[in-house]
CSV table of C-alpha atoms in Angstrom, one decimal:
chain,number,residue,atom,x,y,z
A,1,UNK,CA,-8.7,-10.9,-11.7
A,2,UNK,CA,-7.6,-13.9,-13.9
A,3,UNK,CA,-9.6,-14.2,-17.2
A,4,UNK,CA,-11.8,-17.3,-16.8
A,5,UNK,CA,-12.2,-17.9,-20.4
A,6,UNK,CA,-8.6,-17.5,-20.8
A,7,UNK,CA,-8.0,-19.8,-18.0
A,8,UNK,CA,-10.5,-22.5,-19.4
A,9,UNK,CA,-8.2,-22.7,-22.5
A,10,UNK,CA,-5.0,-23.7,-20.7
A,11,UNK,CA,-3.3,-26.7,-20.6
A,12,UNK,CA,-4.9,-29.9,-18.0
A,13,UNK,CA,-1.8,-31.3,-16.5
A,14,UNK,CA,-3.8,-33.6,-14.0
A,15,UNK,CA,-6.4,-35.9,-15.9
A,16,UNK,CA,-9.5,-37.2,-14.6
A,17,UNK,CA,-10.1,-40.7,-13.8
A,18,UNK,CA,-7.7,-41.0,-10.7
A,19,UNK,CA,-8.6,-42.6,-7.6
A,20,UNK,CA,-9.0,-39.7,-5.2
A,21,UNK,CA,-12.1,-40.1,-3.3
A,22,UNK,CA,-15.1,-37.8,-4.2
A,23,UNK,CA,-14.6,-34.6,-2.9
A,24,UNK,CA,-11.1,-34.4,-2.5
A,25,UNK,CA,-9.6,-31.2,-2.2
A,26,UNK,CA,-6.1,-32.5,-3.3
A,27,UNK,CA,-6.6,-32.3,-7.0
A,28,UNK,CA,-8.2,-29.1,-7.0
A,29,UNK,CA,-5.3,-27.5,-5.5
A,30,UNK,CA,-2.8,-29.3,-8.1
A,31,UNK,CA,-4.8,-28.1,-11.2
A,32,UNK,CA,-5.0,-24.6,-10.1
A,33,UNK,CA,-1.5,-24.6,-9.2
A,34,UNK,CA,-0.1,-26.2,-12.5
A,35,UNK,CA,-2.5,-24.0,-14.3
A,36,UNK,CA,-0.5,-21.2,-13.2
A,37,UNK,CA,2.0,-22.3,-15.3
A,38,UNK,CA,2.7,-20.8,-18.6
A,39,UNK,CA,1.9,-23.9,-21.4
A,40,UNK,CA,5.1,-23.5,-22.9
A,41,UNK,CA,6.6,-24.5,-19.7
A,42,UNK,CA,7.7,-28.1,-18.5
A,43,UNK,CA,6.8,-29.2,-15.2
A,44,UNK,CA,8.9,-31.7,-13.1
A,45,UNK,CA,7.1,-33.1,-10.3
A,46,UNK,CA,7.8,-35.0,-7.0
A,47,UNK,CA,5.2,-36.3,-4.9
A,48,UNK,CA,5.5,-37.6,-1.1
A,49,UNK,CA,3.8,-40.7,-0.3
A,50,UNK,CA,0.3,-40.0,0.5
A,51,UNK,CA,-3.3,-39.7,-0.8
A,52,UNK,CA,-2.4,-38.0,-3.9
A,53,UNK,CA,0.7,-40.1,-4.8
A,54,UNK,CA,-1.1,-43.3,-4.4
A,55,UNK,CA,-4.2,-42.1,-6.1
A,56,UNK,CA,-2.8,-40.7,-9.3
A,57,UNK,CA,-0.1,-43.3,-10.0
A,58,UNK,CA,-1.3,-46.8,-9.9
A,59,UNK,CA,1.2,-48.4,-12.2
A,60,UNK,CA,0.8,-48.9,-15.2
A,61,UNK,CA,-1.4,-45.8,-14.8
A,62,UNK,CA,-0.9,-41.9,-14.3
A,63,UNK,CA,-3.0,-38.9,-14.2
A,64,UNK,CA,0.2,-36.5,-14.7
A,65,UNK,CA,0.8,-35.3,-18.0
A,66,UNK,CA,4.3,-34.0,-17.0
A,67,UNK,CA,7.0,-35.6,-15.4
A,68,UNK,CA,6.4,-37.0,-12.5
A,69,UNK,CA,8.3,-38.9,-9.4
A,70,UNK,CA,7.9,-40.5,-6.4
A,71,UNK,CA,10.5,-42.3,-4.2
A,72,UNK,CA,9.5,-42.3,-0.7
A,73,UNK,CA,7.3,-40.6,2.1
A,74,UNK,CA,10.4,-38.5,3.7
A,75,UNK,CA,12.1,-37.2,0.8
A,76,UNK,CA,9.8,-35.1,-1.9
A,77,UNK,CA,11.8,-32.2,-1.4
A,78,UNK,CA,15.0,-33.9,-1.8
A,79,UNK,CA,14.2,-35.7,-4.8
A,80,UNK,CA,13.1,-32.3,-6.7
A,81,UNK,CA,15.5,-30.3,-5.6
A,82,UNK,CA,18.3,-33.3,-6.9
A,83,UNK,CA,16.3,-33.0,-10.3
A,84,UNK,CA,16.4,-29.1,-10.5
A,85,UNK,CA,20.5,-29.4,-9.5
A,86,UNK,CA,20.8,-31.8,-12.7
A,87,UNK,CA,18.9,-29.4,-14.5
A,88,UNK,CA,21.4,-26.9,-14.0
A,89,UNK,CA,24.4,-29.1,-14.9
A,90,UNK,CA,23.0,-30.1,-17.8
A,91,UNK,CA,22.0,-26.7,-19.1
A,92,UNK,CA,25.3,-25.7,-18.5
A,93,UNK,CA,27.2,-28.1,-20.5
A,94,UNK,CA,24.2,-27.5,-23.1
A,95,UNK,CA,22.4,-30.8,-23.0
A,96,UNK,CA,19.1,-29.5,-22.7
A,97,UNK,CA,17.3,-26.4,-23.1
A,98,UNK,CA,13.7,-24.8,-22.7
A,99,UNK,CA,11.5,-23.7,-19.8
A,100,UNK,CA,11.3,-26.0,-16.7
A,101,UNK,CA,9.7,-25.7,-13.4
A,102,UNK,CA,10.1,-27.9,-10.4
A,103,UNK,CA,7.6,-28.5,-7.9
A,104,UNK,CA,7.0,-31.1,-4.8
A,105,UNK,CA,3.5,-31.6,-3.6
A,106,UNK,CA,2.9,-33.3,-0.3
A,107,UNK,CA,0.1,-33.5,2.7
A,108,UNK,CA,0.8,-32.4,5.8
A,109,UNK,CA,2.1,-35.9,7.1
A,110,UNK,CA,4.7,-35.8,4.5
A,111,UNK,CA,5.3,-32.2,5.3
A,112,UNK,CA,4.9,-31.3,8.9
A,113,UNK,CA,6.3,-34.4,10.1
A,114,UNK,CA,8.0,-37.2,8.2
A,115,UNK,CA,9.4,-34.9,5.3
A,116,UNK,CA,10.4,-31.8,7.4
A,117,UNK,CA,14.4,-32.6,7.2
A,118,UNK,CA,14.0,-33.0,3.7
A,119,UNK,CA,12.1,-29.8,3.3
A,120,UNK,CA,14.2,-28.1,5.4
A,121,UNK,CA,17.2,-28.8,3.6
A,122,UNK,CA,15.9,-27.9,0.4
A,123,UNK,CA,15.1,-24.3,1.4
A,124,UNK,CA,18.2,-24.0,3.1
A,125,UNK,CA,20.3,-25.0,0.2
A,126,UNK,CA,18.2,-22.4,-2.2
A,127,UNK,CA,16.9,-24.3,-4.9
A,128,UNK,CA,14.7,-23.1,-7.6
A,129,UNK,CA,11.5,-25.0,-6.8
A,130,UNK,CA,8.0,-24.7,-5.3
A,131,UNK,CA,6.7,-26.8,-2.4
A,132,UNK,CA,3.0,-27.2,-2.3
A,133,UNK,CA,1.7,-28.6,0.9
A,134,UNK,CA,-1.7,-29.6,0.7
A,135,UNK,CA,-2.9,-29.7,4.4
A,136,UNK,CA,-6.0,-31.6,5.5
A,137,UNK,CA,-5.0,-31.7,9.0
A,138,UNK,CA,-4.2,-35.8,9.8
A,139,UNK,CA,-2.9,-38.8,7.9
A,140,UNK,CA,-5.8,-39.2,5.9
A,141,UNK,CA,-4.6,-41.9,3.2
A,142,UNK,CA,-3.6,-44.5,6.2
A,143,UNK,CA,-6.8,-44.1,8.2
A,144,UNK,CA,-6.9,-40.7,9.5
A,145,UNK,CA,-4.2,-40.6,12.2
A,146,UNK,CA,-3.4,-37.5,14.1
A,147,UNK,CA,-0.2,-35.5,12.6
A,148,UNK,CA,1.4,-32.2,14.1
A,149,UNK,CA,-1.0,-30.2,11.6
A,150,UNK,CA,-3.7,-32.1,13.2
A,151,UNK,CA,-6.1,-29.0,15.3
A,152,UNK,CA,-6.3,-28.9,18.7
A,153,UNK,CA,-9.5,-31.3,20.0
A,154,UNK,CA,-9.8,-32.9,16.8
A,155,UNK,CA,-11.1,-36.7,16.7
A,156,UNK,CA,-8.6,-38.7,15.2
A,157,UNK,CA,-7.9,-42.7,14.9
A,158,UNK,CA,-4.9,-42.0,17.3
A,159,UNK,CA,-6.4,-38.9,19.1
A,160,UNK,CA,-9.7,-40.4,19.7
A,161,UNK,CA,-12.3,-38.5,21.9
A,162,UNK,CA,-13.8,-40.0,24.6
A,163,UNK,CA,-14.3,-39.6,28.8
A,164,UNK,CA,-10.6,-39.3,29.3
A,165,UNK,CA,-9.3,-37.6,26.3
A,166,UNK,CA,-11.0,-34.8,24.4
A,167,UNK,CA,-9.0,-35.6,21.3
A,168,UNK,CA,-6.0,-34.3,20.1
A,169,UNK,CA,-4.3,-32.4,23.0
A,170,UNK,CA,-1.8,-30.3,21.0
A,171,UNK,CA,-2.1,-27.0,19.2
A,172,UNK,CA,-1.2,-27.5,15.5
A,173,UNK,CA,2.4,-26.7,14.1
A,174,UNK,CA,2.8,-23.5,12.6
A,175,UNK,CA,4.7,-24.5,9.2
A,176,UNK,CA,4.1,-21.4,7.2
A,177,UNK,CA,6.0,-19.6,10.1
A,178,UNK,CA,8.6,-22.3,10.5
A,179,UNK,CA,9.4,-21.9,6.4
A,180,UNK,CA,9.3,-17.9,6.9
A,181,UNK,CA,12.3,-18.4,9.8
A,182,UNK,CA,14.3,-20.0,6.7
A,183,UNK,CA,14.3,-16.3,5.0
A,184,UNK,CA,12.9,-17.5,1.4
A,185,UNK,CA,12.4,-15.2,-1.1
A,186,UNK,CA,8.4,-16.3,-1.3
A,187,UNK,CA,5.8,-18.0,1.5
A,188,UNK,CA,2.2,-18.1,1.4
A,189,UNK,CA,-0.8,-19.3,2.9
A,190,UNK,CA,-3.9,-20.0,1.0
A,191,UNK,CA,-6.9,-21.8,0.3
A,192,UNK,CA,-8.7,-23.3,-2.5
A,193,UNK,CA,-10.5,-21.7,-5.2
A,194,UNK,CA,-13.8,-20.8,-3.5
A,195,UNK,CA,-16.2,-19.1,-6.2
A,196,UNK,CA,-18.0,-15.8,-4.7
A,197,UNK,CA,-15.4,-14.8,-2.4
A,198,UNK,CA,-13.1,-11.9,-2.2
A,199,UNK,CA,-10.0,-14.3,-2.1
A,200,UNK,CA,-11.7,-16.7,-5.1
A,201,UNK,CA,-8.2,-16.5,-6.7
A,202,UNK,CA,-5.8,-16.2,-3.7
A,203,UNK,CA,-4.4,-19.6,-4.8
A,204,UNK,CA,-4.0,-19.0,-8.5
A,205,UNK,CA,-2.5,-15.7,-7.9
A,206,UNK,CA,0.1,-16.9,-5.4
A,207,UNK,CA,1.1,-19.7,-7.4
A,208,UNK,CA,1.6,-17.2,-10.5
A,209,UNK,CA,3.8,-15.3,-8.4
A,210,UNK,CA,5.7,-18.1,-6.7
A,211,UNK,CA,6.5,-19.4,-10.3
A,212,UNK,CA,7.6,-15.8,-11.2
A,213,UNK,CA,10.2,-15.8,-8.2
A,214,UNK,CA,13.9,-17.0,-8.8
A,215,UNK,CA,14.8,-19.7,-5.5
A,216,UNK,CA,12.8,-21.8,-2.7
A,217,UNK,CA,9.3,-21.0,-2.4
A,218,UNK,CA,6.6,-22.6,-0.4
A,219,UNK,CA,2.9,-22.6,-0.2
A,220,UNK,CA,0.6,-24.1,2.3
A,221,UNK,CA,-2.9,-25.1,1.3
A,222,UNK,CA,-5.7,-25.6,3.7
A,223,UNK,CA,-7.2,-28.4,1.8
A,224,UNK,CA,-10.7,-29.9,2.9
A,225,UNK,CA,-11.2,-33.9,3.4
A,226,UNK,CA,-14.8,-34.9,3.9
A,227,UNK,CA,-14.0,-38.1,5.2
A,228,UNK,CA,-11.4,-37.1,7.7
A,229,UNK,CA,-13.2,-33.9,8.4
A,230,UNK,CA,-16.1,-35.8,8.5
A,231,UNK,CA,-18.6,-33.4,6.2
A,232,UNK,CA,-20.6,-33.3,3.2
A,233,UNK,CA,-18.9,-32.8,0.0
A,234,UNK,CA,-21.5,-30.6,-1.4
A,235,UNK,CA,-20.5,-28.0,1.3
A,236,UNK,CA,-16.9,-28.5,1.9
A,237,UNK,CA,-15.7,-25.1,0.3
A,238,UNK,CA,-18.1,-23.4,3.1
A,239,UNK,CA,-16.3,-25.1,5.4
A,240,UNK,CA,-12.6,-24.0,4.4
A,241,UNK,CA,-14.3,-20.4,3.9
A,242,UNK,CA,-15.2,-20.6,7.5
A,243,UNK,CA,-11.6,-21.4,8.2
A,244,UNK,CA,-10.5,-18.0,6.7
A,245,UNK,CA,-13.6,-16.0,8.2
A,246,UNK,CA,-12.9,-17.3,11.7
A,247,UNK,CA,-9.1,-16.8,11.1
A,248,UNK,CA,-8.4,-20.2,12.2
A,249,UNK,CA,-6.4,-20.1,8.5
A,250,UNK,CA,-5.6,-16.4,7.7
A,251,UNK,CA,-4.5,-15.6,4.1
A,252,UNK,CA,-1.4,-13.9,3.7
A,253,UNK,CA,2.2,-14.0,2.1
A,254,UNK,CA,5.7,-13.2,3.1
A,255,UNK,CA,8.1,-11.7,0.4
A,256,UNK,CA,11.6,-11.1,1.1
A,257,UNK,CA,10.7,-11.0,4.9
A,258,UNK,CA,7.8,-8.7,4.2
A,259,UNK,CA,4.5,-9.9,5.5
A,260,UNK,CA,0.8,-9.0,3.7
A,261,UNK,CA,-2.3,-10.0,4.7
A,262,UNK,CA,-4.4,-10.8,2.0
A,263,UNK,CA,-7.9,-10.7,3.3
A,264,UNK,CA,-9.0,-9.3,6.8
A,265,UNK,CA,-12.6,-10.4,7.5
A,266,UNK,CA,-14.9,-7.7,8.1
A,267,UNK,CA,-16.5,-9.5,11.3
A,268,UNK,CA,-14.5,-12.3,12.7
A,269,UNK,CA,-16.6,-15.2,13.2
A,270,UNK,CA,-16.2,-17.3,16.3
A,271,UNK,CA,-14.2,-20.3,16.0
A,272,UNK,CA,-17.5,-22.4,17.2
A,273,UNK,CA,-18.6,-21.5,13.4
A,274,UNK,CA,-15.9,-23.4,12.1
A,275,UNK,CA,-15.7,-26.4,14.7
A,276,UNK,CA,-19.6,-27.3,14.3
A,277,UNK,CA,-19.4,-27.6,10.7
A,278,UNK,CA,-17.6,-30.5,11.2
A,279,UNK,CA,-18.0,-34.1,12.7
A,280,UNK,CA,-14.3,-34.6,14.0
A,281,UNK,CA,-15.4,-31.7,16.7
A,282,UNK,CA,-18.8,-32.4,17.7
A,283,UNK,CA,-17.5,-33.8,21.0
A,284,UNK,CA,-16.4,-30.3,21.8
A,285,UNK,CA,-19.7,-28.7,21.4
A,286,UNK,CA,-21.0,-30.7,24.6
A,287,UNK,CA,-21.4,-28.3,27.6
A,288,UNK,CA,-18.5,-30.1,29.5
A,289,UNK,CA,-16.3,-29.2,26.8
A,290,UNK,CA,-17.0,-25.5,26.7
A,291,UNK,CA,-13.7,-24.5,28.5
A,292,UNK,CA,-11.9,-26.8,25.7
A,293,UNK,CA,-13.5,-24.4,22.8
A,294,UNK,CA,-12.4,-21.4,24.7
A,295,UNK,CA,-9.0,-22.6,24.8
A,296,UNK,CA,-8.9,-23.1,21.0
A,297,UNK,CA,-10.6,-19.8,20.5
A,298,UNK,CA,-7.7,-18.0,22.7
A,299,UNK,CA,-5.1,-19.3,20.6
A,300,UNK,CA,-6.7,-18.6,17.6
A,301,UNK,CA,-7.1,-14.9,18.4
A,302,UNK,CA,-3.3,-14.6,19.8
A,303,UNK,CA,-1.8,-16.2,16.6
A,304,UNK,CA,-4.2,-13.6,14.2
A,305,UNK,CA,-3.0,-10.8,16.3
A,306,UNK,CA,0.4,-11.8,16.3
A,307,UNK,CA,0.0,-11.6,12.3
A,308,UNK,CA,-1.6,-8.2,12.4
A,309,UNK,CA,1.3,-7.1,14.4
A,310,UNK,CA,3.9,-8.8,11.7
A,311,UNK,CA,2.0,-7.0,8.9
A,312,UNK,CA,2.2,-3.9,10.6
A,313,UNK,CA,-1.5,-3.7,10.6
A,314,UNK,CA,-1.9,-3.3,14.4
């Protein structure tokens, strides 16, 4: 376990005073990812269009203390891969020295959907970079529209729940496994720091490991959005915890093709525990939608059993 006293002394790389919503999980994720860097390391950060980008850099102000760039929605990975390639060229010529890490941050809209081609290309080319997806399950910045990361049955502005449709009618894309299929040195799925849990430092530990590995790395972080999930900011981390305890969002990592599950619940909770904690799923709790909840439970179970098999647990 990391030393909390020492962690509290580490450099703050994303300052307060930004315009993120109260309770937004993205700054939590960013701060802990960057905290895993040694203080003598310089970070070069690319940011896809989204909540994090528009709220932390309103010209002429910025909350970032490291080099930071935004170009467009779809090319955060391409941008940071170009910066990494330029650094290597300059270092070979003796024009630059020092320790640098190259990081891209993107939400699920800019990662699962609009930026997927850019991400896939950068990973395939083998750039020494870390891509972090803060997955809050919809296009929250532009009005809570569904993305391919939105869970089945969720009520969004473009998949509204009503008499005809029960919300989103497709299961979420498994982007973590898509990244595993790129045969990367390191892929991880995790959650923000949740005090009092066995996986409190899972995010920090995985970021620290990712920074120690050369080559392309990917981390997928389930990130709460109180507005989009329709939850209370005071209890949002309990909702994230339920995602882990129901195995909707398993904590695992794949290092050079080898799977490792970082947490297996002693008693796996039913998916209804996670659904009923969020307003976006309240329509599913009606008796006439019981079959939809059962369908979601079956898919969660199927994916969990597959993961256990891949990790050699079953």
